[in-house]
Coordinates of C-alpha atoms in Angstrom, one line a residue:
X1 CA 26.7 -26.0 -3.1
X2 CA 28.9 -24.9 -5.9
X3 CA 29.9 -21.4 -7.0
X4 CA 27.1 -21.3 -9.6
X5 CA 24.5 -22.0 -6.9
X6 CA 25.9 -19.4 -4.6
X7 CA 25.7 -16.7 -7.3
X8 CA 22.1 -17.6 -8.1
X9 CA 21.2 -17.6 -4.5
X10 CA 22.8 -14.2 -4.1
X11 CA 20.7 -13.0 -7.1
X12 CA 17.5 -14.0 -5.3
X13 CA 18.3 -11.4 -2.7
X14 CA 16.8 -8.9 -5.2
X15 CA 13.4 -10.5 -4.7
X16 CA 13.5 -10.4 -0.9
X17 CA 11.7 -7.1 -0.6
X18 CA 8.5 -8.3 -2.3
X19 CA 5.5 -8.4 -0.1
X20 CA 4.6 -11.9 1.1
X21 CA 0.9 -11.1 1.4
X22 CA -1.4 -13.5 -0.4
X23 CA -3.4 -11.5 -2.9
X24 CA -6.6 -13.4 -2.9
X25 CA -7.4 -13.1 0.8
X26 CA -5.9 -9.8 1.8
X27 CA -7.0 -6.2 0.9
X28 CA -4.6 -4.0 -1.1
X29 CA -1.5 -3.4 1.0
X30 CA -0.1 0.1 0.8
X31 CA 3.0 -0.9 2.6
X32 CA 4.0 -3.7 0.3
X33 CA 7.4 -2.2 -0.5
X34 CA 8.3 -1.7 3.1
X35 CA 9.1 -5.4 3.7
X36 CA 12.5 -5.6 5.3
X37 CA 15.2 -6.8 2.8
X38 CA 17.6 -9.4 4.0
X39 CA 20.1 -9.0 1.1
X40 CA 22.9 -8.5 3.5
X41 CA 22.0 -11.6 5.5
X42 CA 21.8 -13.5 2.2
X43 CA 25.3 -12.4 1.1
X44 CA 26.9 -13.3 4.5
X45 CA 25.1 -16.7 4.6
X46 CA 25.9 -17.7 1.0
X47 CA 29.6 -17.1 1.8
X48 CA 29.5 -19.5 4.6
X49 CA 26.6 -22.0 4.9
X50 CA 23.7 -20.9 2.6
X51 CA 21.3 -23.7 3.6
X52 CA 21.4 -23.3 7.3
X53 CA 21.6 -19.5 7.8
X54 CA 19.3 -18.2 5.2
X55 CA 16.2 -19.7 6.5
X56 CA 15.6 -20.9 3.0
X57 CA 13.4 -23.9 2.8
X58 CA 14.5 -26.3 0.2
X59 CA 16.1 -29.4 -1.2
X60 CA 18.1 -30.6 -4.1
X61 CA 18.4 -33.4 -6.6
X62 CA 21.1 -35.3 -4.9
X63 CA 18.9 -38.2 -3.8
X64 CA 15.8 -39.9 -5.0
X65 CA 14.0 -39.7 -1.6
X66 CA 11.8 -36.7 -0.7
X67 CA 11.8 -35.7 3.0
X68 CA 9.6 -33.5 5.1
X69 CA 9.8 -31.9 8.5
X70 CA 6.3 -31.1 9.7
X71 CA 7.5 -29.9 13.1
X72 CA 8.6 -26.6 11.6
X73 CA 6.5 -26.6 8.5
X74 CA 9.6 -26.9 6.3
X75 CA 9.7 -29.2 3.3
X76 CA 12.8 -30.6 1.7
X77 CA 11.8 -31.2 -1.9
X78 CA 13.7 -33.7 -4.1
X79 CA 13.7 -32.8 -7.8
X80 CA 13.9 -36.0 -9.8
X81 CA 16.0 -35.9 -13.0
X82 CA 17.2 -38.4 -15.7
X83 CA 20.6 -40.0 -15.1
X84 CA 21.9 -38.3 -18.2
X85 CA 21.1 -34.8 -16.9
X86 CA 24.3 -33.3 -15.5
X87 CA 22.6 -30.2 -14.3
X88 CA 22.1 -29.5 -10.6
X89 CA 18.7 -28.5 -9.3
X90 CA 17.6 -26.9 -6.0
X91 CA 14.3 -25.7 -4.6
X92 CA 14.3 -22.7 -2.3
X93 CA 11.6 -20.9 -0.4
X94 CA 12.5 -17.4 0.7
X95 CA 11.4 -15.8 3.9
X96 CA 8.7 -13.9 2.1
X97 CA 7.4 -17.2 0.7
X98 CA 8.5 -16.8 -2.9
X99 CA 9.3 -20.2 -4.2
X100 CA 12.2 -20.8 -6.6
X101 CA 14.0 -23.5 -8.5
X102 CA 17.6 -22.7 -9.3
X103 CA 19.5 -24.8 -11.9
X104 CA 23.3 -24.9 -12.3
X105 CA 24.7 -25.9 -15.6
X106 CA 28.4 -25.5 -16.2
X107 CA 28.0 -26.0 -20.0
X108 CA 25.4 -23.3 -20.7
X109 CA 26.3 -20.2 -22.5
X110 CA 23.2 -18.3 -21.3
X111 CA 21.6 -17.3 -18.1
X112 CA 17.8 -17.2 -18.0
X113 CA 14.9 -16.8 -15.6
X114 CA 11.1 -17.0 -15.7
X115 CA 8.7 -15.7 -13.1
X116 CA 5.0 -16.7 -13.0
X117 CA 2.5 -14.6 -11.0
X118 CA -0.8 -16.2 -10.1
X119 CA -3.0 -13.5 -11.5
X120 CA -4.6 -13.3 -15.0
X121 CA -7.5 -12.2 -17.0
X122 CA -10.0 -13.7 -14.7
X123 CA -8.9 -11.2 -12.1
X124 CA -9.7 -8.2 -14.2
X125 CA -12.2 -5.8 -12.5
X126 CA -15.4 -5.6 -14.6
X127 CA -14.9 -1.8 -15.0
X128 CA -11.4 -2.1 -16.5
X129 CA -11.4 -5.2 -18.7
X130 CA -7.9 -6.2 -19.9
X131 CA -6.2 -4.7 -16.8
X132 CA -4.1 -7.8 -16.1
X133 CA -2.7 -7.7 -19.6
X134 CA -2.2 -4.0 -19.4
X135 CA -0.3 -4.4 -16.1
X136 CA 2.0 -6.9 -17.8
X137 CA 2.8 -4.3 -20.5
X138 CA 3.3 -1.4 -18.0
X139 CA 5.9 -3.1 -15.8
X140 CA 8.3 -2.9 -18.7
X141 CA 8.1 0.9 -18.9
X142 CA 10.5 1.7 -16.1
X143 CA 11.0 1.2 -12.4
X144 CA 12.1 3.3 -9.5
X145 CA 15.6 1.9 -9.7
X146 CA 15.8 1.8 -13.5
X147 CA 13.4 4.6 -14.6
X148 CA 14.2 4.7 -18.3
X149 CA 11.4 3.3 -20.5
X150 CA 12.3 0.1 -22.3
X151 CA 15.5 0.0 -20.3
X152 CA 15.1 -3.7 -19.6
X153 CA 14.5 -4.8 -23.2
X154 CA 17.5 -2.7 -24.3
X155 CA 19.7 -4.1 -21.6
X156 CA 18.8 -7.7 -22.5
X157 CA 19.5 -7.0 -26.2
X158 CA 22.9 -5.6 -25.3
X159 CA 23.6 -8.8 -23.4
X160 CA 22.9 -11.0 -26.5
X161 CA 19.4 -11.9 -25.2
X162 CA 15.8 -10.9 -25.1
X163 CA 12.8 -10.7 -22.8
X164 CA 9.0 -11.3 -23.2
X165 CA 5.8 -11.9 -21.2
X166 CA 2.3 -13.0 -21.7
X167 CA -1.0 -13.0 -19.7
X168 CA -3.3 -16.0 -19.6
X169 CA -6.6 -16.7 -17.8
X170 CA -5.1 -17.3 -14.4
X171 CA -1.4 -16.4 -14.5
X172 CA 1.1 -14.0 -16.0
X173 CA 4.6 -15.1 -17.0
X174 CA 7.7 -13.0 -17.5
X175 CA 11.0 -14.4 -18.8
X176 CA 14.4 -13.4 -20.2
X177 CA 17.6 -14.9 -21.5
X178 CA 21.0 -13.2 -21.6
X179 CA 24.7 -14.1 -21.8
X180 CA 25.6 -16.2 -18.8
X181 CA 27.9 -13.6 -17.2
X182 CA 25.0 -11.0 -17.2
X183 CA 22.6 -13.1 -15.2
X184 CA 23.1 -11.5 -11.8
X185 CA 22.7 -7.9 -13.1
X186 CA 19.7 -8.9 -15.2
X187 CA 18.0 -10.5 -12.3
X188 CA 18.5 -7.3 -10.3
X189 CA 16.7 -5.3 -13.0
X190 CA 14.1 -7.9 -13.5
X191 CA 13.1 -8.0 -9.8
X192 CA 12.3 -4.3 -9.9
X193 CA 9.3 -5.1 -12.1
X194 CA 7.6 -6.7 -9.2
X195 CA 8.7 -4.4 -6.3
X196 CA 8.9 -0.9 -7.7
X197 CA 7.4 -0.3 -11.1
X198 CA 6.8 3.4 -12.0
X199 CA 3.5 3.1 -13.9
X200 CA 4.1 6.6 -15.2
X201 CA 1.2 8.8 -16.3
X202 CA 3.1 9.6 -19.5
X203 CA 3.4 6.0 -20.4
X204 CA -0.2 4.9 -19.5
X205 CA -2.0 6.2 -22.6
X206 CA 0.7 5.2 -25.0
X207 CA 0.7 1.6 -23.7
X208 CA -3.1 1.5 -23.9
X209 CA -2.6 2.1 -27.7
X210 CA 0.0 -0.6 -27.7
X211 CA -2.4 -3.1 -26.2
X212 CA -5.1 -1.9 -28.7
X213 CA -2.7 -2.5 -31.6
X214 CA -2.0 -6.0 -30.3
X215 CA -5.7 -6.7 -30.2
X216 CA -6.2 -5.4 -33.7
X217 CA -3.3 -7.6 -35.0
X218 CA -5.1 -10.6 -33.5
X219 CA -8.6 -10.0 -34.9
X220 CA -8.1 -12.4 -37.8
X221 CA -6.6 -15.2 -35.6
X222 CA -9.1 -18.1 -35.6
X223 CA -7.9 -19.5 -32.3
X224 CA -8.6 -16.1 -30.6
X225 CA -11.9 -15.8 -32.4
X226 CA -13.0 -19.2 -31.1
X227 CA -11.8 -18.3 -27.6
X228 CA -13.8 -15.0 -27.6
X229 CA -16.9 -16.8 -29.0
X230 CA -16.7 -19.2 -26.0
X231 CA -16.4 -16.1 -23.7
X232 CA -19.5 -14.6 -25.3
X233 CA -21.5 -17.6 -24.3
X234 CA -20.7 -17.4 -20.6
X235 CA -23.0 -15.9 -18.0
X236 CA -22.6 -12.0 -18.2
X237 CA -21.8 -11.9 -14.6
X238 CA -19.0 -14.4 -14.7
X239 CA -15.3 -13.3 -15.0
X240 CA -14.9 -15.6 -18.0
X241 CA -17.3 -13.3 -20.0
X242 CA -14.9 -10.3 -19.8
X243 CA -12.6 -9.2 -22.6
X244 CA -9.3 -10.2 -21.1
X245 CA -7.1 -9.1 -24.0
X246 CA -8.1 -5.5 -23.6
X247 CA -8.5 -2.6 -26.1
X248 CA -8.4 1.1 -26.0
X249 CA -12.1 1.0 -25.6
X250 CA -12.0 -1.2 -22.5
X251 CA -9.0 0.4 -21.0
X252 CA -9.8 4.1 -21.7
X253 CA -13.1 4.9 -23.2
X254 CA -15.5 2.9 -21.0
X255 CA -13.6 3.6 -17.7
X256 CA -13.5 7.3 -18.5
X257 CA -17.2 7.3 -19.2
X258 CA -17.7 5.6 -15.8
X259 CA -15.4 8.0 -14.0
X260 CA -12.8 5.3 -13.3
X261 CA -9.1 6.3 -12.9
X262 CA -7.3 3.6 -14.7
X263 CA -3.9 4.4 -13.4
X264 CA -5.2 4.2 -9.9
X265 CA -6.8 0.9 -10.7
X266 CA -3.5 -0.3 -12.1
X267 CA -1.6 0.6 -9.0
X268 CA -4.2 -1.1 -6.8
X269 CA -4.1 -4.2 -9.0
X270 CA -0.4 -4.5 -8.9
X271 CA -0.3 -3.8 -5.2
X272 CA -2.9 -6.5 -4.5
X273 CA -1.9 -9.3 -6.8
X274 CA 1.8 -9.0 -7.4
X275 CA 2.9 -10.5 -4.1
X276 CA 5.7 -13.0 -3.3
X277 CA 3.4 -15.7 -2.1
X278 CA 1.7 -15.7 -5.5
X279 CA 5.0 -16.0 -7.5
X280 CA 7.1 -18.9 -8.7
X281 CA 10.6 -18.3 -10.0
X282 CA 12.9 -20.5 -12.1
X283 CA 16.6 -19.5 -12.8
X284 CA 19.3 -21.2 -14.7
X285 CA 23.0 -20.2 -14.8
X286 CA 26.5 -21.5 -15.2
X287 CA 28.1 -23.4 -12.3

């Protein structure tokens, strides 16, 4: 493993305190942030023998044969690549079961990452439609470790990069790109989205208006009109019939009329669905 791989593996330590609980089969876990971090172990192991001491499950793209070891439920995954591709690839599985692909490229001028969470609009509770999309917005408004609102966007911009996210039917994807020498620090900030977002009361109503503005902007989009028409034809009791984009009406007015605390629903939603086992991470950096 080269220096680039070691640095990226060290960066993954910031994701080690995410709950491994699988969201679709376990009730909300109030202790999700109490998972023991093994950042120190990761640092020591990466300095010596990352593959054997980290208890990371993975493989690389050095051979064309995939191997498996069913005795300890550990898989070595071979990532096939074209002969002209000079990048190095490696699959890792952290102790909390977050799966990651790290890519080392000694010619890139940028560092980037994308994290996909297996939760989307179909997981919205019927009483707060658009909650998955709203949650995607809210994680950007500060974390316990970096409490300033919009801190992450500003940091990425200061590092010659940017960040964005979107919510689909069954997954939510977050991504960023920055100067290659800022990857480690950006990953540290990025990981806080998923382990310790603030979801401040002051930001909740303002971000509801932001979601509503986004919806109003898209009202004339024919693709979205077609999609919503399809939803309207679904059975009223099916999750597909819900308004996944969200609006101020679905996020504020209707829940308020029904006596629903949207911030409490948001905290429960993030606590239940944003778990390591439901996440897939891809990172690229310089070797």
